[in-house]
GROMACS .gro file of C-alpha atoms in nm:
model
  384
    1MET     CA    1  -2.967  -1.023   0.290
    2LEU     CA    2  -2.835  -0.930   0.630
    3TRP     CA    3  -2.479  -0.856   0.681
    4GLY     CA    4  -2.253  -0.726   0.971
    5VAL     CA    5  -1.898  -0.607   1.037
    6GLY     CA    6  -1.730  -0.635   1.370
    7LEU     CA    7  -1.397  -0.479   1.484
    8ALA     CA    8  -1.256  -0.584   1.820
    9ALA     CA    9  -0.959  -0.403   1.992
   10PRO     CA   10  -0.718  -0.621   2.183
   11ARG     CA   11  -0.869  -0.532   2.515
   12SER     CA   12  -1.170  -0.323   2.494
   13CYS     CA   13  -1.416  -0.189   2.254
   14VAL     CA   14  -1.606  -0.381   1.979
   15ALA     CA   15  -1.750  -0.168   1.682
   16ASP     CA   16  -2.038  -0.314   1.491
   17LEU     CA   17  -2.173  -0.191   1.165
   18SER     CA   18  -2.496  -0.348   1.055
   19ARG     CA   19  -2.684  -0.330   0.724
   20ASN     CA   20  -2.885  -0.037   0.865
   21ARG     CA   21  -2.552   0.146   0.903
   22SER     CA   22  -2.599   0.189   1.264
   23LEU     CA   23  -2.276   0.199   1.484
   24SER     CA   24  -2.256   0.023   1.823
   25LEU     CA   25  -1.992   0.002   2.070
   26GLY     CA   26  -1.947  -0.270   2.332
   27TRP     CA   27  -1.713  -0.358   2.592
   28CYS     CA   28  -1.525  -0.695   2.585
   29ALA     CA   29  -1.368  -0.760   2.921
   30GLY     CA   30  -1.062  -0.953   2.956
   31PRO     CA   31  -1.023  -1.278   3.184
   32GLU     CA   32  -0.923  -1.064   3.490
   33GLU     CA   33  -1.093  -0.740   3.397
   34PRO     CA   34  -1.435  -0.652   3.532
   35PRO     CA   35  -1.665  -0.471   3.282
   36PRO     CA   36  -1.699  -0.100   3.334
   37ALA     CA   37  -1.987   0.054   3.540
   38PHE     CA   38  -2.271   0.222   3.363
   39TYR     CA   39  -2.451   0.523   3.486
   40GLY     CA   40  -2.790   0.618   3.320
   41GLY     CA   41  -2.706   0.388   3.026
   42GLU     CA   42  -2.381   0.585   2.942
   43ILE     CA   43  -2.042   0.424   2.952
   44LYS     CA   44  -1.837   0.565   3.263
   45THR     CA   45  -1.520   0.562   3.071
   46LEU     CA   46  -1.502   0.608   2.694
   47TYR     CA   47  -1.173   0.653   2.488
   48LEU     CA   48  -1.310   0.893   2.237
   49THR     CA   49  -1.005   0.860   2.018
   50GLY     CA   50  -1.025   0.477   2.015
   51GLY     CA   51  -1.375   0.494   1.950
   52ALA     CA   52  -1.332   0.740   1.646
   53LEU     CA   53  -1.071   0.521   1.493
   54LEU     CA   54  -1.309   0.195   1.543
   55ALA     CA   55  -1.581   0.377   1.377
   56ALA     CA   56  -1.359   0.495   1.085
   57ALA     CA   57  -1.235   0.135   1.030
   58ALA     CA   58  -1.588   0.002   1.036
   59TYR     CA   59  -1.695   0.250   0.788
   60LEU     CA   60  -1.378   0.152   0.574
   61LEU     CA   61  -1.477  -0.213   0.580
   62HIS     CA   62  -1.820  -0.090   0.481
   63GLU     CA   63  -1.689   0.092   0.170
   64LEU     CA   64  -1.456  -0.175   0.088
   65LEU     CA   65  -1.721  -0.435   0.068
   66ALA     CA   66  -1.890  -0.188  -0.176
   67ILE     CA   67  -2.239  -0.266  -0.060
   68ARG     CA   68  -2.461  -0.168  -0.347
   69LYS     CA   69  -2.816  -0.200  -0.434
   70GLU     CA   70  -2.915  -0.569  -0.395
   71GLU     CA   71  -2.937  -0.754  -0.739
   72GLU     CA   72  -2.951  -1.114  -0.835
   73LEU     CA   73  -2.646  -1.196  -1.064
   74ASP     CA   74  -2.752  -1.412  -1.345
   75SER     CA   75  -2.429  -1.595  -1.459
   76LYS     CA   76  -2.608  -1.821  -1.701
   77ASP     CA   77  -2.363  -1.856  -1.991
   78ALA     CA   78  -2.193  -1.535  -1.863
   79ILE     CA   79  -1.858  -1.481  -1.736
   80ILE     CA   80  -1.897  -1.258  -1.426
   81LEU     CA   81  -1.549  -1.132  -1.313
   82HIS     CA   82  -1.542  -1.008  -0.958
   83GLN     CA   83  -1.241  -0.792  -0.888
   84PHE     CA   84  -1.110  -0.462  -0.714
   85SER     CA   85  -1.247  -0.114  -0.823
   86ARG     CA   86  -1.060   0.059  -1.088
   87PRO     CA   87  -0.774   0.293  -0.935
   88ARG     CA   88  -0.778   0.661  -1.005
   89ASN     CA   89  -0.467   0.688  -1.225
   90GLY     CA   90  -0.644   0.521  -1.527
   91VAL     CA   91  -0.461   0.170  -1.477
   92PRO     CA   92  -0.724  -0.118  -1.491
   93SER     CA   93  -0.613  -0.244  -1.141
   94LEU     CA   94  -0.351  -0.216  -0.892
   95SER     CA   95  -0.369  -0.597  -0.842
   96PRO     CA   96  -0.139  -0.799  -1.082
   97PHE     CA   97  -0.376  -1.108  -1.047
   98CYS     CA   98  -0.689  -0.886  -1.130
   99LEU     CA   99  -0.518  -0.741  -1.439
  100LYS     CA  100  -0.370  -1.068  -1.559
  101MET     CA  101  -0.724  -1.229  -1.519
  102GLU     CA  102  -0.880  -0.957  -1.742
  103THR     CA  103  -0.628  -0.941  -1.986
  104TYR     CA  104  -0.651  -1.319  -2.036
  105LEU     CA  105  -1.037  -1.280  -2.096
  106ARG     CA  106  -0.950  -1.024  -2.376
  107MET     CA  107  -0.668  -1.237  -2.509
  108ALA     CA  108  -0.919  -1.531  -2.531
  109ASP     CA  109  -1.173  -1.308  -2.677
  110LEU     CA  110  -1.423  -1.409  -2.418
  111PRO     CA  111  -1.695  -1.158  -2.325
  112TYR     CA  112  -1.732  -1.077  -1.974
  113GLN     CA  113  -1.924  -0.874  -1.705
  114ASN     CA  114  -1.691  -0.684  -1.457
  115TYR     CA  115  -1.851  -0.663  -1.101
  116PHE     CA  116  -1.668  -0.451  -0.873
  117ASP     CA  117  -1.860  -0.549  -0.551
  118GLY     CA  118  -1.532  -0.588  -0.344
  119LYS     CA  119  -1.654  -0.919  -0.210
  120LEU     CA  120  -1.384  -1.191  -0.194
  121SER     CA  121  -1.442  -1.551  -0.302
  122PRO     CA  122  -1.536  -1.819  -0.046
  123GLN     CA  123  -1.148  -1.894  -0.036
  124GLY     CA  124  -1.091  -1.535   0.037
  125LYS     CA  125  -0.931  -1.481  -0.326
  126MET     CA  126  -0.967  -1.187  -0.566
  127PRO     CA  127  -1.030  -1.196  -0.835
  128TRP     CA  128  -1.284  -1.473  -0.909
  129ILE     CA  129  -1.536  -1.563  -1.158
  130GLU     CA  130  -1.904  -1.688  -1.157
  131TYR     CA  131  -2.024  -1.886  -1.460
  132ASN     CA  132  -2.342  -2.069  -1.498
  133HIS     CA  133  -2.383  -2.022  -1.110
  134LYS     CA  134  -2.029  -2.195  -1.060
  135LYS     CA  135  -1.776  -1.993  -0.852
  136VAL     CA  136  -1.420  -2.029  -0.930
  137SER     CA  137  -1.113  -1.838  -0.769
  138GLY     CA  138  -0.745  -1.863  -0.815
  139THR     CA  139  -0.654  -1.728  -1.169
  140GLU     CA  140  -0.474  -2.074  -1.251
  141PHE     CA  141  -0.805  -2.242  -1.175
  142ILE     CA  142  -1.017  -2.002  -1.342
  143ILE     CA  143  -0.808  -2.053  -1.654
  144ASP     CA  144  -0.831  -2.414  -1.649
  145PHE     CA  145  -1.206  -2.403  -1.578
  146LEU     CA  146  -1.261  -2.182  -1.878
  147GLU     CA  147  -1.043  -2.388  -2.106
  148GLU     CA  148  -1.255  -2.712  -2.005
  149LYS     CA  149  -1.601  -2.537  -2.021
  150LEU     CA  150  -1.557  -2.327  -2.310
  151GLY     CA  151  -1.281  -2.495  -2.508
  152VAL     CA  152  -1.049  -2.183  -2.529
  153ASN     CA  153  -0.666  -2.256  -2.517
  154LEU     CA  154  -0.407  -1.997  -2.559
  155ASN     CA  155  -0.125  -2.246  -2.550
  156LYS     CA  156  -0.243  -2.483  -2.816
  157HIS     CA  157   0.044  -2.382  -3.035
  158LEU     CA  158   0.309  -2.464  -2.754
  159GLY     CA  159   0.502  -2.785  -2.745
  160PRO     CA  160   0.565  -2.978  -2.426
  161HIS     CA  161   0.888  -2.813  -2.372
  162GLU     CA  162   0.744  -2.460  -2.424
  163ARG     CA  163   0.468  -2.545  -2.180
  164ALA     CA  164   0.695  -2.635  -1.931
  165VAL     CA  165   0.914  -2.327  -1.981
  166SER     CA  166   0.587  -2.126  -1.964
  167ARG     CA  167   0.479  -2.261  -1.633
  168ALA     CA  168   0.820  -2.210  -1.472
  169VAL     CA  169   0.809  -1.847  -1.598
  170THR     CA  170   0.460  -1.816  -1.437
  171LYS     CA  171   0.559  -1.934  -1.096
  172MET     CA  172   0.885  -1.728  -1.098
  173VAL     CA  173   0.655  -1.408  -1.156
  174GLU     CA  174   0.360  -1.503  -0.904
  175GLU     CA  175   0.562  -1.661  -0.637
  176HIS     CA  176   0.881  -1.448  -0.657
  177LEU     CA  177   0.849  -1.124  -0.863
  178TYR     CA  178   0.523  -1.045  -0.717
  179TRP     CA  179   0.621  -0.998  -0.343
  180THR     CA  180   0.927  -0.759  -0.452
  181LEU     CA  181   0.662  -0.550  -0.651
  182ALA     CA  182   0.424  -0.553  -0.373
  183TYR     CA  183   0.672  -0.443  -0.120
  184CYS     CA  184   0.757  -0.152  -0.355
  185GLN     CA  185   0.391  -0.075  -0.402
  186TRP     CA  186   0.254  -0.106  -0.053
  187VAL     CA  187   0.566  -0.036   0.166
  188GLU     CA  188   0.827   0.191   0.016
  189ASN     CA  189   0.607   0.381  -0.227
  190LEU     CA  190   0.289   0.382  -0.026
  191HIS     CA  191   0.238   0.753  -0.053
  192GLU     CA  192   0.181   0.740  -0.421
  193THR     CA  193  -0.012   0.441  -0.388
  194GLN     CA  194  -0.254   0.600  -0.170
  195LYS     CA  195  -0.332   0.854  -0.422
  196MET     CA  196  -0.431   0.580  -0.667
  197VAL     CA  197  -0.664   0.411  -0.442
  198SER     CA  198  -1.045   0.456  -0.525
  199LEU     CA  199  -1.238   0.529  -0.216
  200PHE     CA  200  -1.533   0.774  -0.191
  201GLY     CA  201  -1.739   0.913   0.093
  202PRO     CA  202  -1.709   1.192   0.355
  203PHE     CA  203  -1.386   1.054   0.504
  204SER     CA  204  -1.233   0.930   0.170
  205ASP     CA  205  -0.895   1.062   0.260
  206LEU     CA  206  -0.893   0.927   0.628
  207LEU     CA  207  -1.026   0.574   0.469
  208LYS     CA  208  -0.770   0.566   0.216
  209TRP     CA  209  -0.501   0.621   0.497
  210ILE     CA  210  -0.618   0.358   0.708
  211PHE     CA  211  -0.657   0.113   0.404
  212CYS     CA  212  -0.316   0.168   0.286
  213HIS     CA  213  -0.166   0.144   0.608
  214LEU     CA  214  -0.355  -0.190   0.676
  215THR     CA  215  -0.239  -0.333   0.359
  216LYS     CA  216   0.112  -0.228   0.436
  217GLY     CA  217   0.101  -0.439   0.757
  218ILE     CA  218  -0.050  -0.732   0.583
  219VAL     CA  219   0.212  -0.740   0.298
  220LYS     CA  220   0.502  -0.705   0.532
  221ARG     CA  221   0.356  -0.984   0.758
  222GLU     CA  222   0.284  -1.213   0.437
  223MET     CA  223   0.623  -1.138   0.300
  224TYR     CA  224   0.794  -1.251   0.627
  225GLY     CA  225   0.599  -1.569   0.629
  226HIS     CA  226   0.701  -1.617   0.275
  227GLY     CA  227   1.056  -1.567   0.361
  228ILE     CA  228   1.149  -1.295   0.103
  229GLY     CA  229   1.062  -1.029   0.365
  230ARG     CA  230   1.329  -1.139   0.590
  231PHE     CA  231   1.604  -0.990   0.371
  232SER     CA  232   1.707  -0.630   0.360
  233GLU     CA  233   1.535  -0.393   0.125
  234GLU     CA  234   1.841  -0.384  -0.093
  235GLU     CA  235   1.856  -0.777  -0.090
  236MET     CA  236   1.481  -0.771  -0.220
  237TYR     CA  237   1.553  -0.523  -0.497
  238THR     CA  238   1.856  -0.757  -0.594
  239LEU     CA  239   1.618  -1.050  -0.635
  240MET     CA  240   1.367  -0.836  -0.824
  241GLU     CA  241   1.616  -0.712  -1.083
  242LYS     CA  242   1.726  -1.075  -1.135
  243ASP     CA  243   1.376  -1.154  -1.212
  244MET     CA  244   1.319  -0.867  -1.427
  245ARG     CA  245   1.653  -0.950  -1.629
  246THR     CA  246   1.545  -1.293  -1.654
  247LEU     CA  247   1.222  -1.196  -1.835
  248ALA     CA  248   1.400  -0.945  -2.049
  249GLY     CA  249   1.646  -1.201  -2.168
  250LEU     CA  250   1.374  -1.456  -2.240
  251LEU     CA  251   1.168  -1.197  -2.417
  252GLY     CA  252   1.466  -1.084  -2.637
  253ASP     CA  253   1.345  -0.924  -2.945
  254LYS     CA  254   1.035  -1.151  -2.969
  255LYS     CA  255   0.683  -1.000  -2.977
  256TYR     CA  256   0.570  -1.224  -2.684
  257ILE     CA  257   0.730  -1.432  -2.430
  258MET     CA  258   0.705  -1.759  -2.615
  259GLY     CA  259   0.718  -1.626  -2.952
  260SER     CA  260   0.508  -1.433  -3.217
  261THR     CA  261   0.182  -1.550  -3.089
  262VAL     CA  262   0.039  -1.445  -2.739
  263SER     CA  263  -0.006  -1.727  -2.498
  264THR     CA  264  -0.140  -1.762  -2.120
  265VAL     CA  265   0.211  -1.651  -1.967
  266ASP     CA  266   0.177  -1.325  -2.145
  267ALA     CA  267  -0.115  -1.240  -1.953
  268THR     CA  268   0.058  -1.335  -1.609
  269VAL     CA  269   0.388  -1.139  -1.708
  270PHE     CA  270   0.202  -0.815  -1.831
  271GLY     CA  271  -0.027  -0.807  -1.516
  272HIS     CA  272   0.295  -0.774  -1.313
  273LEU     CA  273   0.505  -0.574  -1.530
  274ALA     CA  274   0.230  -0.319  -1.591
  275GLN     CA  275   0.246  -0.247  -1.220
  276ALA     CA  276   0.631  -0.145  -1.261
  277MET     CA  277   0.551   0.037  -1.585
  278TRP     CA  278   0.245   0.259  -1.472
  279THR     CA  279   0.182   0.242  -1.102
  280LEU     CA  280   0.527   0.269  -0.942
  281PRO     CA  281   0.660   0.640  -1.057
  282GLY     CA  282   1.028   0.713  -0.958
  283THR     CA  283   1.088   0.374  -0.808
  284ARG     CA  284   1.361   0.130  -0.908
  285PRO     CA  285   1.136  -0.108  -1.100
  286GLU     CA  286   1.012   0.177  -1.313
  287ARG     CA  287   1.347   0.323  -1.374
  288LEU     CA  288   1.469  -0.039  -1.481
  289ILE     CA  289   1.186  -0.138  -1.717
  290LYS     CA  290   1.200   0.217  -1.882
  291GLY     CA  291   1.559   0.221  -1.915
  292GLU     CA  292   1.791  -0.070  -1.948
  293LEU     CA  293   1.532  -0.319  -1.979
  294ILE     CA  294   1.331  -0.123  -2.229
  295ASN     CA  295   1.222  -0.428  -2.416
  296LEU     CA  296   1.002  -0.529  -2.145
  297ALA     CA  297   0.854  -0.159  -2.170
  298MET     CA  298   0.784  -0.199  -2.542
  299TYR     CA  299   0.620  -0.553  -2.469
  300CYS     CA  300   0.382  -0.395  -2.217
  301GLU     CA  301   0.292  -0.104  -2.458
  302ARG     CA  302   0.244  -0.376  -2.725
  303ILE     CA  303  -0.008  -0.582  -2.521
  304ARG     CA  304  -0.169  -0.262  -2.387
  305ARG     CA  305  -0.246  -0.123  -2.752
  306LYS     CA  306  -0.371  -0.465  -2.884
  307PHE     CA  307  -0.597  -0.575  -2.585
  308TRP     CA  308  -0.660  -0.229  -2.393
  309PRO     CA  309  -0.746   0.019  -2.666
  310GLU     CA  310  -0.938   0.229  -2.419
  311TRP     CA  311  -0.660   0.246  -2.159
  312HIS     CA  312  -0.480   0.576  -2.207
  313HIS     CA  313  -0.228   0.792  -1.997
  314ASP     CA  314  -0.180   1.146  -2.036
  315ASP     CA  315   0.201   1.102  -1.939
  316ASP     CA  316   0.276   0.821  -2.186
  317ASN     CA  317   0.620   0.807  -2.286
  318THR     CA  318   0.639   0.875  -2.653
  319LEU     CA  319   0.952   0.670  -2.688
  320TYR     CA  320   0.720   0.365  -2.735
  321GLU     CA  321   0.503   0.503  -2.971
  322SER     CA  322   0.497   0.552  -3.369
  323GLU     CA  323   0.379   0.895  -3.475
  324GLU     CA  324   0.032   0.728  -3.599
  325SER     CA  325  -0.034   0.544  -3.268
  326SER     CA  326   0.075   0.877  -3.075
  327GLU     CA  327  -0.220   1.063  -3.235
  328ALA     CA  328  -0.460   0.808  -3.189
  329SER     CA  329  -0.385   0.757  -2.825
  330LYS     CA  330  -0.547   1.105  -2.784
  331THR     CA  331  -0.890   0.967  -2.846
  332TYR     CA  332  -0.910   0.683  -2.626
  333SER     CA  333  -1.211   0.631  -2.408
  334PRO     CA  334  -1.154   0.616  -2.018
  335LEU     CA  335  -1.202   0.285  -1.867
  336GLN     CA  336  -1.568   0.209  -1.741
  337ASP     CA  337  -1.640   0.069  -1.393
  338PHE     CA  338  -1.937  -0.140  -1.517
  339SER     CA  339  -1.945  -0.284  -1.872
  340PHE     CA  340  -1.997  -0.568  -2.071
  341TYR     CA  341  -1.677  -0.616  -2.260
  342SER     CA  342  -1.613  -0.817  -2.587
  343ARG     CA  343  -1.300  -0.763  -2.785
  344THR     CA  344  -1.486  -0.760  -3.121
  345GLU     CA  345  -1.812  -0.586  -2.976
  346THR     CA  346  -1.885  -0.370  -2.694
  347PHE     CA  347  -2.200  -0.196  -2.579
  348ASP     CA  348  -2.283   0.164  -2.447
  349GLU     CA  349  -2.449   0.257  -2.147
  350GLU     CA  350  -2.786   0.212  -2.315
  351GLY     CA  351  -2.696  -0.136  -2.439
  352ASN     CA  352  -2.648  -0.017  -2.791
  353SER     CA  353  -2.397  -0.217  -3.003
  354ILE     CA  354  -2.077  -0.036  -3.090
  355SER     CA  355  -1.864  -0.218  -3.361
  356GLN     CA  356  -1.504  -0.260  -3.275
  357THR     CA  357  -1.257  -0.498  -3.437
  358PRO     CA  358  -0.983  -0.666  -3.242
  359ASP     CA  359  -0.707  -0.480  -3.400
  360THR     CA  360  -0.840  -0.128  -3.436
  361ASP     CA  361  -0.900   0.135  -3.183
  362TYR     CA  362  -1.225   0.370  -3.202
  363THR     CA  363  -1.068   0.595  -3.465
  364GLY     CA  364  -0.996   0.303  -3.689
  365HIS     CA  365  -0.615   0.349  -3.629
  366SER     CA  366  -0.412   0.022  -3.660
  367LEU     CA  367  -0.330  -0.146  -3.318
  368PHE     CA  368  -0.109  -0.444  -3.482
  369ASP     CA  369   0.198  -0.544  -3.304
  370SER     CA  370   0.389  -0.376  -3.586
  371ASP     CA  371   0.300  -0.029  -3.437
  372VAL     CA  372   0.573  -0.104  -3.160
  373ASP     CA  373   0.853  -0.315  -3.305
  374MET     CA  374   1.210  -0.371  -3.213
  375ASP     CA  375   1.344  -0.153  -3.515
  376GLU     CA  376   1.213   0.157  -3.323
  377TYR     CA  377   1.412   0.034  -3.025
  378ARG     CA  378   1.727  -0.032  -3.210
  379ASP     CA  379   1.711   0.321  -3.392
  380HIS     CA  380   1.683   0.466  -3.036
  381GLU     CA  381   1.973   0.261  -2.895
  382GLN     CA  382   2.189   0.391  -3.195
  383CYS     CA  383   2.123   0.736  -3.106
  384LYS     CA  384   2.266   0.694  -2.753
   0.00000   0.00000   0.00000
């Protein structure tokens, strides 16, 4: 399969990086600009700096596409989850929607295969899935598709009113809170985010810088088109605080957003709040969730322990941990880039089965919700 990437500057050079990794530069003349003269097959005027930047950008796109050894994906009766590569800080994804989708699959106990190929869906979306050679993108449509095909339904215990509230909360988080967190992640806190981005190669630092600043420009443009980006930074953070306080008030002292049982909205809320909890050090969202709105922090920890037993941070705040779970956390395995995952059974690199129950980690310690309950929170508050 052939592929090619072309980059065009506003007026002059075009860089093309083909499958054979050769780089060619050509000249695109404007409507009133004659092409440059060639002498002995060489371009008379060559802007070395511009050419180098174009070459670096082309190489960046090559890395982002994550071109790997070609292989046919067999999605017969298997869920193939396409998403961005794991970041370097141990968090499963810097994308709230990728984290939402993978968390949902674990909540529904659906085995899946991660595929970090960097390839967007035909609609230009990430994440997306393949199942029985059917491609579906957009987390809402993916969930609807899986419910129809596989008969799973995390919301079957909800009544009509609760389903309506759940959808309203989902839209508030995905269409409003998302943008303020994206601003914090890719604009205000870009320097820290750049450290987390996973790119490799001889020019990885330069490529990460280019990628992050390109993303910053895209986020700002999209936010302006959305409308929320037309407000001042302080006004945007005011909106963010209102959303987070709404979630904290709705959650209260419950285990999950809609009660004692997990539902689809929890995958959505967790995917977004996890960004504030673990990817935005020192920022206003992190200070808010780990301070005044600590019930949201405990909620995130509760979901992480139950559905992500291998996800561990060296700088975990022990405020959210019991003595038993704190000891257990030291033995968690790192997240794997490529793995077939099932919440009840997983496999090592050689394909050997490793038994794992839904509510225990690899050491056998309990991961039930009671490990992080509101009594611990109340005791902490009384000590203040």
